[in-house]
PDB file of C-alpha atoms in Angstrom:
ATOM      1  CA  UNK A  21     -34.088 -50.325  51.188  1.00 47.00           C
ATOM      2  CA  UNK A  22     -30.904 -48.982  49.076  1.00 53.00           C
ATOM      3  CA  UNK A  23     -28.418 -47.075  50.741  1.00 58.00           C
ATOM      4  CA  UNK A  24     -28.496 -43.229  49.144  1.00 60.00           C
ATOM      5  CA  UNK A  25     -24.928 -42.601  46.800  1.00 66.00           C
ATOM      6  CA  UNK A  26     -22.888 -40.654  48.543  1.00 74.00           C
ATOM      7  CA  UNK A  27     -22.278 -37.414  47.187  1.00 82.00           C
ATOM      8  CA  UNK A  28     -18.656 -36.524  46.675  1.00 86.00           C
ATOM      9  CA  UNK A  29     -16.998 -34.278  48.684  1.00 88.00           C
ATOM     10  CA  UNK A  30     -15.958 -30.499  47.700  1.00 89.00           C
ATOM     11  CA  UNK A  31     -12.291 -31.716  47.545  1.00 89.00           C
ATOM     12  CA  UNK A  32     -13.651 -34.487  45.219  1.00 91.00           C
ATOM     13  CA  UNK A  33     -15.705 -31.991  42.791  1.00 93.00           C
ATOM     14  CA  UNK A  34     -12.758 -29.235  42.717  1.00 92.00           C
ATOM     15  CA  UNK A  35     -10.546 -31.931  41.391  1.00 90.00           C
ATOM     16  CA  UNK A  36     -12.447 -32.842  39.093  1.00 91.00           C
ATOM     17  CA  UNK A  37     -12.853 -29.173  37.702  1.00 92.00           C
ATOM     18  CA  UNK A  38      -9.414 -28.740  37.749  1.00 90.00           C
ATOM     19  CA  UNK A  39      -9.194 -31.574  35.618  1.00 88.00           C
ATOM     20  CA  UNK A  40     -10.933 -30.094  33.354  1.00 88.00           C
ATOM     21  CA  UNK A  41     -14.476 -31.490  33.682  1.00 90.00           C
ATOM     22  CA  UNK A  42     -16.705 -28.073  33.996  1.00 92.00           C
ATOM     23  CA  UNK A  43     -19.835 -29.291  34.500  1.00 93.00           C
ATOM     24  CA  UNK A  44     -18.940 -30.353  38.018  1.00 93.00           C
ATOM     25  CA  UNK A  45     -19.049 -27.068  38.978  1.00 94.00           C
ATOM     26  CA  UNK A  46     -22.893 -26.868  39.425  1.00 94.00           C
ATOM     27  CA  UNK A  47     -23.373 -29.594  41.755  1.00 93.00           C
ATOM     28  CA  UNK A  48     -20.649 -26.679  44.212  1.00 93.00           C
ATOM     29  CA  UNK A  49     -23.298 -23.964  42.716  1.00 94.00           C
ATOM     30  CA  UNK A  50     -26.238 -25.802  44.021  1.00 93.00           C
ATOM     31  CA  UNK A  51     -24.551 -26.879  47.173  1.00 94.00           C
ATOM     32  CA  UNK A  52     -23.703 -23.590  48.303  1.00 94.00           C
ATOM     33  CA  UNK A  53     -25.781 -21.495  46.234  1.00 93.00           C
ATOM     34  CA  UNK A  54     -28.489 -20.773  49.255  1.00 92.00           C
ATOM     35  CA  UNK A  55     -25.404 -19.794  51.440  1.00 93.00           C
ATOM     36  CA  UNK A  56     -24.485 -17.223  48.830  1.00 95.00           C
ATOM     37  CA  UNK A  57     -27.713 -15.521  48.468  1.00 93.00           C
ATOM     38  CA  UNK A  58     -28.245 -15.234  51.969  1.00 92.00           C
ATOM     39  CA  UNK A  59     -24.900 -13.168  51.992  1.00 93.00           C
ATOM     40  CA  UNK A  60     -25.957 -11.241  48.422  1.00 94.00           C
ATOM     41  CA  UNK A  61     -29.462 -10.107  49.957  1.00 91.00           C
ATOM     42  CA  UNK A  62     -27.854  -8.675  53.278  1.00 90.00           C
ATOM     43  CA  UNK A  63     -26.059  -6.248  51.173  1.00 92.00           C
ATOM     44  CA  UNK A  64     -26.888  -5.602  47.797  1.00 92.00           C
ATOM     45  CA  UNK A  65     -29.783  -3.949  46.578  1.00 89.00           C
ATOM     46  CA  UNK A  66     -32.609  -7.027  45.959  1.00 87.00           C
ATOM     47  CA  UNK A  67     -32.683  -6.166  41.961  1.00 88.00           C
ATOM     48  CA  UNK A  68     -28.868  -6.344  41.569  1.00 91.00           C
ATOM     49  CA  UNK A  69     -28.768  -9.331  43.504  1.00 92.00           C
ATOM     50  CA  UNK A  70     -28.782 -11.725  40.709  1.00 93.00           C
ATOM     51  CA  UNK A  71     -26.008 -10.610  38.745  1.00 94.00           C
ATOM     52  CA  UNK A  72     -23.958  -9.962  41.484  1.00 95.00           C
ATOM     53  CA  UNK A  73     -24.030 -13.292  42.652  1.00 95.00           C
ATOM     54  CA  UNK A  74     -23.112 -14.706  38.967  1.00 96.00           C
ATOM     55  CA  UNK A  75     -20.068 -12.314  39.791  1.00 96.00           C
ATOM     56  CA  UNK A  76     -20.008 -14.049  43.039  1.00 96.00           C
ATOM     57  CA  UNK A  77     -19.876 -17.574  41.538  1.00 96.00           C
ATOM     58  CA  UNK A  78     -17.800 -16.654  38.633  1.00 96.00           C
ATOM     59  CA  UNK A  79     -15.011 -15.416  40.309  1.00 96.00           C
ATOM     60  CA  UNK A  80     -15.773 -18.767  42.373  1.00 96.00           C
ATOM     61  CA  UNK A  81     -14.671 -20.592  39.332  1.00 95.00           C
ATOM     62  CA  UNK A  82     -11.713 -18.719  38.117  1.00 93.00           C
ATOM     63  CA  UNK A  83     -10.023 -18.840  41.909  1.00 92.00           C
ATOM     64  CA  UNK A  84     -10.628 -22.125  42.636  1.00 92.00           C
ATOM     65  CA  UNK A  85      -6.304 -23.347  41.336  1.00 89.00           C
ATOM     66  CA  UNK A  86      -5.976 -21.136  44.040  1.00 87.00           C
ATOM     67  CA  UNK A  87      -7.903 -22.835  47.170  1.00 89.00           C
ATOM     68  CA  UNK A  88      -5.586 -24.783  48.572  1.00 81.00           C
ATOM     69  CA  UNK A  89      -7.818 -26.675  50.774  1.00 77.00           C
ATOM     70  CA  UNK A  90      -6.365 -25.538  54.324  1.00 72.00           C
ATOM     71  CA  UNK A  91      -9.008 -23.255  55.141  1.00 76.00           C
ATOM     72  CA  UNK A  92     -12.531 -24.159  55.629  1.00 89.00           C
ATOM     73  CA  UNK A  93     -14.314 -23.947  51.499  1.00 92.00           C
ATOM     74  CA  UNK A  94     -17.387 -22.246  53.226  1.00 93.00           C
ATOM     75  CA  UNK A  95     -15.330 -19.956  54.565  1.00 93.00           C
ATOM     76  CA  UNK A  96     -13.364 -19.058  51.828  1.00 94.00           C
ATOM     77  CA  UNK A  97     -16.539 -18.976  49.230  1.00 95.00           C
ATOM     78  CA  UNK A  98     -18.482 -16.748  51.952  1.00 95.00           C
ATOM     79  CA  UNK A  99     -14.933 -14.487  51.949  1.00 95.00           C
ATOM     80  CA  UNK A 100     -15.034 -14.317  48.008  1.00 96.00           C
ATOM     81  CA  UNK A 101     -18.951 -13.284  48.194  1.00 96.00           C
ATOM     82  CA  UNK A 102     -18.382 -10.463  50.797  1.00 97.00           C
ATOM     83  CA  UNK A 103     -15.757  -9.065  48.541  1.00 96.00           C
ATOM     84  CA  UNK A 104     -17.315  -9.620  45.377  1.00 97.00           C
ATOM     85  CA  UNK A 105     -20.704  -7.398  47.234  1.00 96.00           C
ATOM     86  CA  UNK A 106     -17.589  -5.127  48.243  1.00 96.00           C
ATOM     87  CA  UNK A 107     -16.665  -4.545  44.660  1.00 96.00           C
ATOM     88  CA  UNK A 108     -20.173  -3.915  43.728  1.00 95.00           C
ATOM     89  CA  UNK A 109     -20.492  -0.858  46.562  1.00 93.00           C
ATOM     90  CA  UNK A 110     -17.218   0.303  45.303  1.00 93.00           C
ATOM     91  CA  UNK A 111     -18.404   0.179  41.365  1.00 92.00           C
ATOM     92  CA  UNK A 112     -21.491   1.858  42.279  1.00 90.00           C
ATOM     93  CA  UNK A 113     -20.051   4.681  44.576  1.00 85.00           C
ATOM     94  CA  UNK A 114     -17.602   5.452  41.553  1.00 83.00           C
ATOM     95  CA  UNK A 115     -20.375   5.997  38.806  1.00 80.00           C
ATOM     96  CA  UNK A 116     -22.814   7.268  41.481  1.00 69.00           C
ATOM     97  CA  UNK A 117     -25.355   5.028  40.996  1.00 65.00           C
ATOM     98  CA  UNK A 118     -26.255   4.398  44.819  1.00 60.00           C
ATOM     99  CA  UNK A 119     -29.723   5.662  45.304  1.00 60.00           C
ATOM    100  CA  UNK A 120     -30.616   8.250  47.238  1.00 59.00           C
ATOM    101  CA  UNK A 121     -34.339   8.911  48.465  1.00 64.00           C
ATOM    102  CA  UNK A 122     -35.301  11.367  50.158  1.00 72.00           C
ATOM    103  CA  UNK A 123     -36.663  11.709  53.498  1.00 76.00           C
ATOM    104  CA  UNK A 124     -40.094  12.209  55.201  1.00 79.00           C
ATOM    105  CA  UNK A 125     -41.751  13.355  58.243  1.00 80.00           C
ATOM    106  CA  UNK A 126     -42.141   9.888  58.388  1.00 82.00           C
ATOM    107  CA  UNK A 127     -38.689   8.338  58.777  1.00 83.00           C
ATOM    108  CA  UNK A 128     -38.143  11.541  61.509  1.00 82.00           C
ATOM    109  CA  UNK A 129     -41.101   9.942  63.435  1.00 80.00           C
ATOM    110  CA  UNK A 130     -39.568   6.305  63.623  1.00 81.00           C
ATOM    111  CA  UNK A 131     -36.465   7.747  64.862  1.00 81.00           C
ATOM    112  CA  UNK A 132     -37.751   9.716  67.931  1.00 81.00           C
ATOM    113  CA  UNK A 133     -39.734   7.160  68.664  1.00 79.00           C
ATOM    114  CA  UNK A 134     -37.162   4.607  68.616  1.00 79.00           C
ATOM    115  CA  UNK A 135     -34.870   6.663  70.894  1.00 78.00           C
ATOM    116  CA  UNK A 136     -38.313   7.280  73.333  1.00 77.00           C
ATOM    117  CA  UNK A 137     -39.954   3.823  73.694  1.00 63.00           C
ATOM    118  CA  UNK A 138     -38.941   1.157  76.768  1.00 57.00           C
ATOM    119  CA  UNK A 139     -40.828  -1.343  75.157  1.00 55.00           C
ATOM    120  CA  UNK A 140     -38.272  -3.972  73.692  1.00 57.00           C
ATOM    121  CA  UNK A 141     -41.311  -5.829  71.771  1.00 54.00           C
ATOM    122  CA  UNK A 142     -42.113  -2.992  70.174  1.00 66.00           C
ATOM    123  CA  UNK A 143     -38.676  -2.222  69.638  1.00 66.00           C
ATOM    124  CA  UNK A 144     -38.521  -5.145  67.324  1.00 66.00           C
ATOM    125  CA  UNK A 145     -41.579  -4.502  65.649  1.00 71.00           C
ATOM    126  CA  UNK A 146     -40.398  -0.840  64.551  1.00 68.00           C
ATOM    127  CA  UNK A 147     -37.465  -2.218  63.257  1.00 66.00           C
ATOM    128  CA  UNK A 148     -39.558  -4.252  60.931  1.00 69.00           C
ATOM    129  CA  UNK A 149     -41.452  -1.362  59.413  1.00 75.00           C
ATOM    130  CA  UNK A 150     -40.411   0.128  56.312  1.00 80.00           C
ATOM    131  CA  UNK A 151     -39.286   3.239  57.685  1.00 82.00           C
ATOM    132  CA  UNK A 152     -36.569   1.370  59.569  1.00 85.00           C
ATOM    133  CA  UNK A 153     -35.388  -0.191  56.091  1.00 86.00           C
ATOM    134  CA  UNK A 154     -35.950   3.236  54.191  1.00 87.00           C
ATOM    135  CA  UNK A 155     -33.578   4.992  56.929  1.00 88.00           C
ATOM    136  CA  UNK A 156     -30.727   2.671  57.080  1.00 89.00           C
ATOM    137  CA  UNK A 157     -30.764   2.442  53.554  1.00 88.00           C
ATOM    138  CA  UNK A 158     -30.852   6.598  53.269  1.00 89.00           C
ATOM    139  CA  UNK A 159     -27.935   6.603  56.098  1.00 91.00           C
ATOM    140  CA  UNK A 160     -25.691   3.754  54.523  1.00 91.00           C
ATOM    141  CA  UNK A 161     -25.821   5.407  51.286  1.00 88.00           C
ATOM    142  CA  UNK A 162     -23.914   8.974  52.899  1.00 89.00           C
ATOM    143  CA  UNK A 163     -21.196   5.982  53.871  1.00 91.00           C
ATOM    144  CA  UNK A 164     -18.050   5.057  51.857  1.00 92.00           C
ATOM    145  CA  UNK A 165     -18.309   1.305  50.220  1.00 93.00           C
ATOM    146  CA  UNK A 166     -15.554   0.101  52.980  1.00 94.00           C
ATOM    147  CA  UNK A 167     -17.447   2.095  55.679  1.00 95.00           C
ATOM    148  CA  UNK A 168     -20.815   0.708  54.367  1.00 94.00           C
ATOM    149  CA  UNK A 169     -19.280  -2.843  54.193  1.00 95.00           C
ATOM    150  CA  UNK A 170     -17.684  -3.066  57.971  1.00 95.00           C
ATOM    151  CA  UNK A 171     -20.954  -1.438  59.776  1.00 94.00           C
ATOM    152  CA  UNK A 172     -22.869  -3.804  57.715  1.00 94.00           C
ATOM    153  CA  UNK A 173     -21.038  -7.069  58.797  1.00 95.00           C
ATOM    154  CA  UNK A 174     -19.760  -5.718  62.379  1.00 94.00           C
ATOM    155  CA  UNK A 175     -22.349  -3.430  63.541  1.00 92.00           C
ATOM    156  CA  UNK A 176     -25.113  -4.559  62.158  1.00 91.00           C
ATOM    157  CA  UNK A 177     -24.743  -8.549  61.816  1.00 91.00           C
ATOM    158  CA  UNK A 178     -22.688  -8.480  64.861  1.00 92.00           C
ATOM    159  CA  UNK A 179     -19.368 -10.660  63.500  1.00 94.00           C
ATOM    160  CA  UNK A 180     -16.326  -9.968  65.833  1.00 95.00           C
ATOM    161  CA  UNK A 181     -13.315  -7.932  64.015  1.00 93.00           C
ATOM    162  CA  UNK A 182     -11.922 -10.982  62.943  1.00 94.00           C
ATOM    163  CA  UNK A 183     -14.711 -12.632  61.552  1.00 94.00           C
ATOM    164  CA  UNK A 184     -15.128  -9.140  59.221  1.00 95.00           C
ATOM    165  CA  UNK A 185     -11.194  -8.971  58.685  1.00 95.00           C
ATOM    166  CA  UNK A 186     -11.445 -12.695  56.967  1.00 93.00           C
ATOM    167  CA  UNK A 187     -14.181 -11.770  54.648  1.00 94.00           C
ATOM    168  CA  UNK A 188     -12.858  -8.753  53.586  1.00 95.00           C
ATOM    169  CA  UNK A 189      -9.601  -9.712  53.430  1.00 93.00           C
ATOM    170  CA  UNK A 190      -8.559  -6.678  55.828  1.00 93.00           C
ATOM    171  CA  UNK A 191      -6.569  -6.648  58.687  1.00 94.00           C
ATOM    172  CA  UNK A 192      -8.189  -6.671  62.065  1.00 94.00           C
ATOM    173  CA  UNK A 193      -6.730  -3.620  63.389  1.00 94.00           C
ATOM    174  CA  UNK A 194      -8.172  -2.018  59.873  1.00 94.00           C
ATOM    175  CA  UNK A 195     -11.193  -3.528  60.641  1.00 94.00           C
ATOM    176  CA  UNK A 196     -11.543  -2.078  64.087  1.00 94.00           C
ATOM    177  CA  UNK A 197     -10.661   1.518  63.403  1.00 94.00           C
ATOM    178  CA  UNK A 198     -13.158   1.671  60.465  1.00 94.00           C
ATOM    179  CA  UNK A 199     -15.620   0.194  62.424  1.00 93.00           C
ATOM    180  CA  UNK A 200     -15.178   2.632  64.827  1.00 94.00           C
ATOM    181  CA  UNK A 201     -14.949   5.389  62.247  1.00 94.00           C
ATOM    182  CA  UNK A 202     -18.030   4.367  60.492  1.00 94.00           C
ATOM    183  CA  UNK A 203     -20.371   3.929  63.643  1.00 92.00           C
ATOM    184  CA  UNK A 204     -19.066   7.503  64.932  1.00 92.00           C
ATOM    185  CA  UNK A 205     -20.724   8.670  60.794  1.00 93.00           C
ATOM    186  CA  UNK A 206     -23.753   6.947  60.994  1.00 92.00           C
ATOM    187  CA  UNK A 207     -24.777   8.383  64.100  1.00 88.00           C
ATOM    188  CA  UNK A 208     -24.020  11.701  62.973  1.00 89.00           C
ATOM    189  CA  UNK A 209     -25.554  11.325  59.695  1.00 89.00           C
ATOM    190  CA  UNK A 210     -28.918  10.092  62.368  1.00 87.00           C
ATOM    191  CA  UNK A 211     -28.566  13.337  64.807  1.00 85.00           C
ATOM    192  CA  UNK A 212     -28.975  15.169  61.955  1.00 84.00           C
ATOM    193  CA  UNK A 213     -32.218  13.509  60.762  1.00 79.00           C
ATOM    194  CA  UNK A 214     -33.544  14.607  63.763  1.00 74.00           C
ATOM    195  CA  UNK A 215     -35.812  17.537  64.341  1.00 61.00           C
ATOM    196  CA  UNK A 216     -34.203  20.159  66.006  1.00 55.00           C
TER     197      UNK A 216
ATOM    198  CA  UNK B   4     -30.001  19.937  66.748  1.00 49.00           C
ATOM    199  CA  UNK B   5     -31.588  17.021  69.028  1.00 58.00           C
ATOM    200  CA  UNK B   6     -28.261  14.957  69.538  1.00 62.00           C
ATOM    201  CA  UNK B   7     -28.679  10.896  70.588  1.00 66.00           C
ATOM    202  CA  UNK B   8     -27.484  10.114  74.273  1.00 71.00           C
ATOM    203  CA  UNK B   9     -25.330   7.000  74.771  1.00 71.00           C
ATOM    204  CA  UNK B  10     -28.147   4.883  76.065  1.00 71.00           C
ATOM    205  CA  UNK B  11     -30.113   5.511  73.215  1.00 77.00           C
ATOM    206  CA  UNK B  12     -27.590   3.915  71.093  1.00 80.00           C
ATOM    207  CA  UNK B  13     -28.728   0.835  71.899  1.00 81.00           C
ATOM    208  CA  UNK B  14     -31.684   0.991  71.247  1.00 81.00           C
ATOM    209  CA  UNK B  15     -31.373   2.425  68.253  1.00 84.00           C
ATOM    210  CA  UNK B  16     -28.735   0.127  66.752  1.00 86.00           C
ATOM    211  CA  UNK B  17     -31.288  -3.094  67.679  1.00 84.00           C
ATOM    212  CA  UNK B  18     -33.436  -1.135  65.641  1.00 85.00           C
ATOM    213  CA  UNK B  19     -31.881  -0.774  62.445  1.00 87.00           C
ATOM    214  CA  UNK B  20     -30.157  -4.598  63.246  1.00 87.00           C
ATOM    215  CA  UNK B  21     -33.892  -5.745  62.837  1.00 86.00           C
ATOM    216  CA  UNK B  22     -34.303  -3.985  59.928  1.00 85.00           C
ATOM    217  CA  UNK B  23     -31.486  -4.785  58.156  1.00 88.00           C
ATOM    218  CA  UNK B  24     -32.592  -8.600  58.959  1.00 83.00           C
ATOM    219  CA  UNK B  25     -35.654  -7.940  57.825  1.00 79.00           C
ATOM    220  CA  UNK B  26     -35.045  -7.579  53.455  1.00 74.00           C
ATOM    221  CA  UNK B  27     -37.228  -9.140  51.755  1.00 65.00           C
ATOM    222  CA  UNK B  28     -36.832 -13.036  50.743  1.00 70.00           C
ATOM    223  CA  UNK B  29     -34.509 -13.412  48.351  1.00 72.00           C
ATOM    224  CA  UNK B  30     -34.520 -16.884  45.658  1.00 78.00           C
ATOM    225  CA  UNK B  31     -32.747 -17.395  42.410  1.00 83.00           C
ATOM    226  CA  UNK B  32     -34.226 -19.887  40.288  1.00 81.00           C
ATOM    227  CA  UNK B  33     -32.999 -22.414  37.767  1.00 85.00           C
ATOM    228  CA  UNK B  34     -32.938 -20.349  34.970  1.00 91.00           C
ATOM    229  CA  UNK B  35     -30.377 -18.208  37.124  1.00 92.00           C
ATOM    230  CA  UNK B  36     -28.569 -21.363  37.624  1.00 92.00           C
ATOM    231  CA  UNK B  37     -28.454 -22.625  34.141  1.00 94.00           C
ATOM    232  CA  UNK B  38     -27.453 -18.829  32.662  1.00 94.00           C
ATOM    233  CA  UNK B  39     -24.607 -19.065  35.526  1.00 94.00           C
ATOM    234  CA  UNK B  40     -23.366 -22.435  34.141  1.00 94.00           C
ATOM    235  CA  UNK B  41     -24.000 -21.222  30.848  1.00 95.00           C
ATOM    236  CA  UNK B  42     -21.432 -18.066  31.405  1.00 93.00           C
ATOM    237  CA  UNK B  43     -19.184 -20.758  33.216  1.00 93.00           C
ATOM    238  CA  UNK B  44     -18.304 -22.980  30.284  1.00 93.00           C
ATOM    239  CA  UNK B  45     -17.502 -20.277  28.170  1.00 92.00           C
ATOM    240  CA  UNK B  46     -15.443 -19.421  30.317  1.00 89.00           C
ATOM    241  CA  UNK B  47     -13.261 -22.834  29.472  1.00 85.00           C
ATOM    242  CA  UNK B  48     -11.782 -25.084  31.350  1.00 84.00           C
ATOM    243  CA  UNK B  49      -9.648 -24.079  34.387  1.00 78.00           C
ATOM    244  CA  UNK B  50      -7.123 -27.377  32.922  1.00 69.00           C
ATOM    245  CA  UNK B  51      -5.986 -25.395  29.972  1.00 66.00           C
ATOM    246  CA  UNK B  52      -6.135 -22.078  31.977  1.00 66.00           C
ATOM    247  CA  UNK B  53      -3.619 -23.899  35.150  1.00 62.00           C
ATOM    248  CA  UNK B  54      -1.828 -26.325  32.237  1.00 62.00           C
ATOM    249  CA  UNK B  55      -0.469 -23.319  30.062  1.00 66.00           C
ATOM    250  CA  UNK B  56       0.799 -21.401  33.166  1.00 66.00           C
ATOM    251  CA  UNK B  57       2.373 -24.776  34.152  1.00 65.00           C
ATOM    252  CA  UNK B  58       4.621 -24.969  31.251  1.00 67.00           C
ATOM    253  CA  UNK B  59       5.260 -21.134  30.865  1.00 73.00           C
ATOM    254  CA  UNK B  60       6.906 -21.860  35.008  1.00 73.00           C
ATOM    255  CA  UNK B  61       8.510 -24.743  33.850  1.00 70.00           C
ATOM    256  CA  UNK B  62      10.166 -23.262  30.652  1.00 77.00           C
ATOM    257  CA  UNK B  63      11.153 -20.727  32.513  1.00 83.00           C
ATOM    258  CA  UNK B  64      12.539 -22.351  35.090  1.00 83.00           C
ATOM    259  CA  UNK B  65      14.908 -24.406  32.568  1.00 83.00           C
ATOM    260  CA  UNK B  66      16.261 -21.007  31.120  1.00 88.00           C
ATOM    261  CA  UNK B  67      17.776 -20.105  34.956  1.00 90.00           C
ATOM    262  CA  UNK B  68      20.772 -21.833  34.228  1.00 90.00           C
ATOM    263  CA  UNK B  69      21.390 -20.906  30.526  1.00 92.00           C
ATOM    264  CA  UNK B  70      21.124 -17.547  31.966  1.00 93.00           C
ATOM    265  CA  UNK B  71      23.422 -17.723  34.758  1.00 94.00           C
ATOM    266  CA  UNK B  72      26.026 -19.122  32.170  1.00 94.00           C
ATOM    267  CA  UNK B  73      25.892 -16.370  29.853  1.00 94.00           C
ATOM    268  CA  UNK B  74      26.208 -13.924  33.096  1.00 94.00           C
ATOM    269  CA  UNK B  75      29.172 -15.181  34.030  1.00 93.00           C
ATOM    270  CA  UNK B  76      30.574 -15.955  30.567  1.00 93.00           C
ATOM    271  CA  UNK B  77      29.935 -12.081  29.536  1.00 92.00           C
ATOM    272  CA  UNK B  78      31.451 -11.317  33.319  1.00 89.00           C
ATOM    273  CA  UNK B  79      34.816 -12.870  32.263  1.00 88.00           C
ATOM    274  CA  UNK B  80      34.961 -11.250  28.942  1.00 85.00           C
ATOM    275  CA  UNK B  81      34.543  -7.767  30.675  1.00 81.00           C
ATOM    276  CA  UNK B  82      37.443  -8.345  32.378  1.00 80.00           C
ATOM    277  CA  UNK B  83      39.729  -9.861  30.228  1.00 78.00           C
ATOM    278  CA  UNK B  84      39.179  -7.807  26.963  1.00 75.00           C
ATOM    279  CA  UNK B  85      40.311  -4.458  26.617  1.00 69.00           C
ATOM    280  CA  UNK B  86      37.223  -2.569  25.973  1.00 67.00           C
ATOM    281  CA  UNK B  87      37.608   1.524  25.192  1.00 69.00           C
ATOM    282  CA  UNK B  88      34.277   3.292  25.327  1.00 71.00           C
ATOM    283  CA  UNK B  89      32.839   6.168  23.328  1.00 74.00           C
ATOM    284  CA  UNK B  90      33.691   8.176  26.338  1.00 75.00           C
ATOM    285  CA  UNK B  91      37.237   7.568  26.709  1.00 74.00           C
ATOM    286  CA  UNK B  92      37.764   8.043  22.352  1.00 72.00           C
ATOM    287  CA  UNK B  93      35.942  11.598  22.730  1.00 77.00           C
ATOM    288  CA  UNK B  94      38.488  12.508  25.602  1.00 78.00           C
ATOM    289  CA  UNK B  95      41.517  11.259  24.178  1.00 71.00           C
ATOM    290  CA  UNK B  96      40.348  13.292  20.900  1.00 72.00           C
ATOM    291  CA  UNK B  97      39.484  16.504  23.092  1.00 74.00           C
ATOM    292  CA  UNK B  98      42.787  16.212  24.668  1.00 74.00           C
ATOM    293  CA  UNK B  99      44.928  15.933  21.759  1.00 69.00           C
ATOM    294  CA  UNK B 100      43.411  16.343  18.517  1.00 64.00           C
ATOM    295  CA  UNK B 101      46.068  17.200  16.284  1.00 62.00           C
ATOM    296  CA  UNK B 102      48.208  13.946  16.863  1.00 61.00           C
ATOM    297  CA  UNK B 103      44.652  11.751  16.878  1.00 59.00           C
ATOM    298  CA  UNK B 104      43.661   9.311  14.370  1.00 63.00           C
ATOM    299  CA  UNK B 105      42.100   6.623  14.582  1.00 60.00           C
ATOM    300  CA  UNK B 106      44.664   4.582  13.051  1.00 57.00           C
ATOM    301  CA  UNK B 107      46.792   5.274  16.174  1.00 61.00           C
ATOM    302  CA  UNK B 108      44.017   4.223  18.168  1.00 58.00           C
ATOM    303  CA  UNK B 109      43.865   0.614  17.023  1.00 60.00           C
ATOM    304  CA  UNK B 110      47.920   0.152  16.849  1.00 55.00           C
TER     305      UNK B 110
END
């Protein structure tokens, strides 16, 4: 039985790219495509996902000379992907291209049902409903790009302040303060949705 | 207006977190990868970019000793030469305009 050829390490591929062998980047692209898809799809609308991923990989390529190899490459690459998503929202909010769908009674009903229901199982089912996603998108659309990103990373994904700070390139204190404020803002927005 | 009680925040957070995770499955195809690689190739090699930068840096650093010598020479020249500024010429003229002549100044 023949042994499979050893795959080159990330460091070897990076060295090849820096030596001028552009096609070696395709190996990194294939290796980390799914990781970047999983990051980008959580933060960016489906229609803009491919373009944002392309932007992320171009930034990764252009930033390769600055990668010193001291940190984990996956972590370094993830932080570029997250910052590309953050830039996407900054640009979208500046040009006022954030979709602002309107809410209906079914969204209000969903919110009140979630708050009143006691069953954990039904909580999961309720979270999977379309109304939940629409309401969440609607509420996030009313926050700034900074609040949105920190809320998604800390409040919805459950990352620690330090992890979110590493991904966004902010200080831990900044992430904690913004996380607290953005959570309050979200609660205020959702309280406003509830019927009087 | 109703308010959301503290204990309900946890339930709401969990439901919203489920909604956040339950986004549609997303994949990108081979065509996307071909397009990205095409774009990357159009950007050119990083080697030439980094080497140009390196050459520029080396060139700048080679000029540093020359710049230091020039600063020293200029410093010596300023202290040794008896330079008269425009301000001093104007001041002399204003104080004694009758006797003032440009030739007297350079005697």
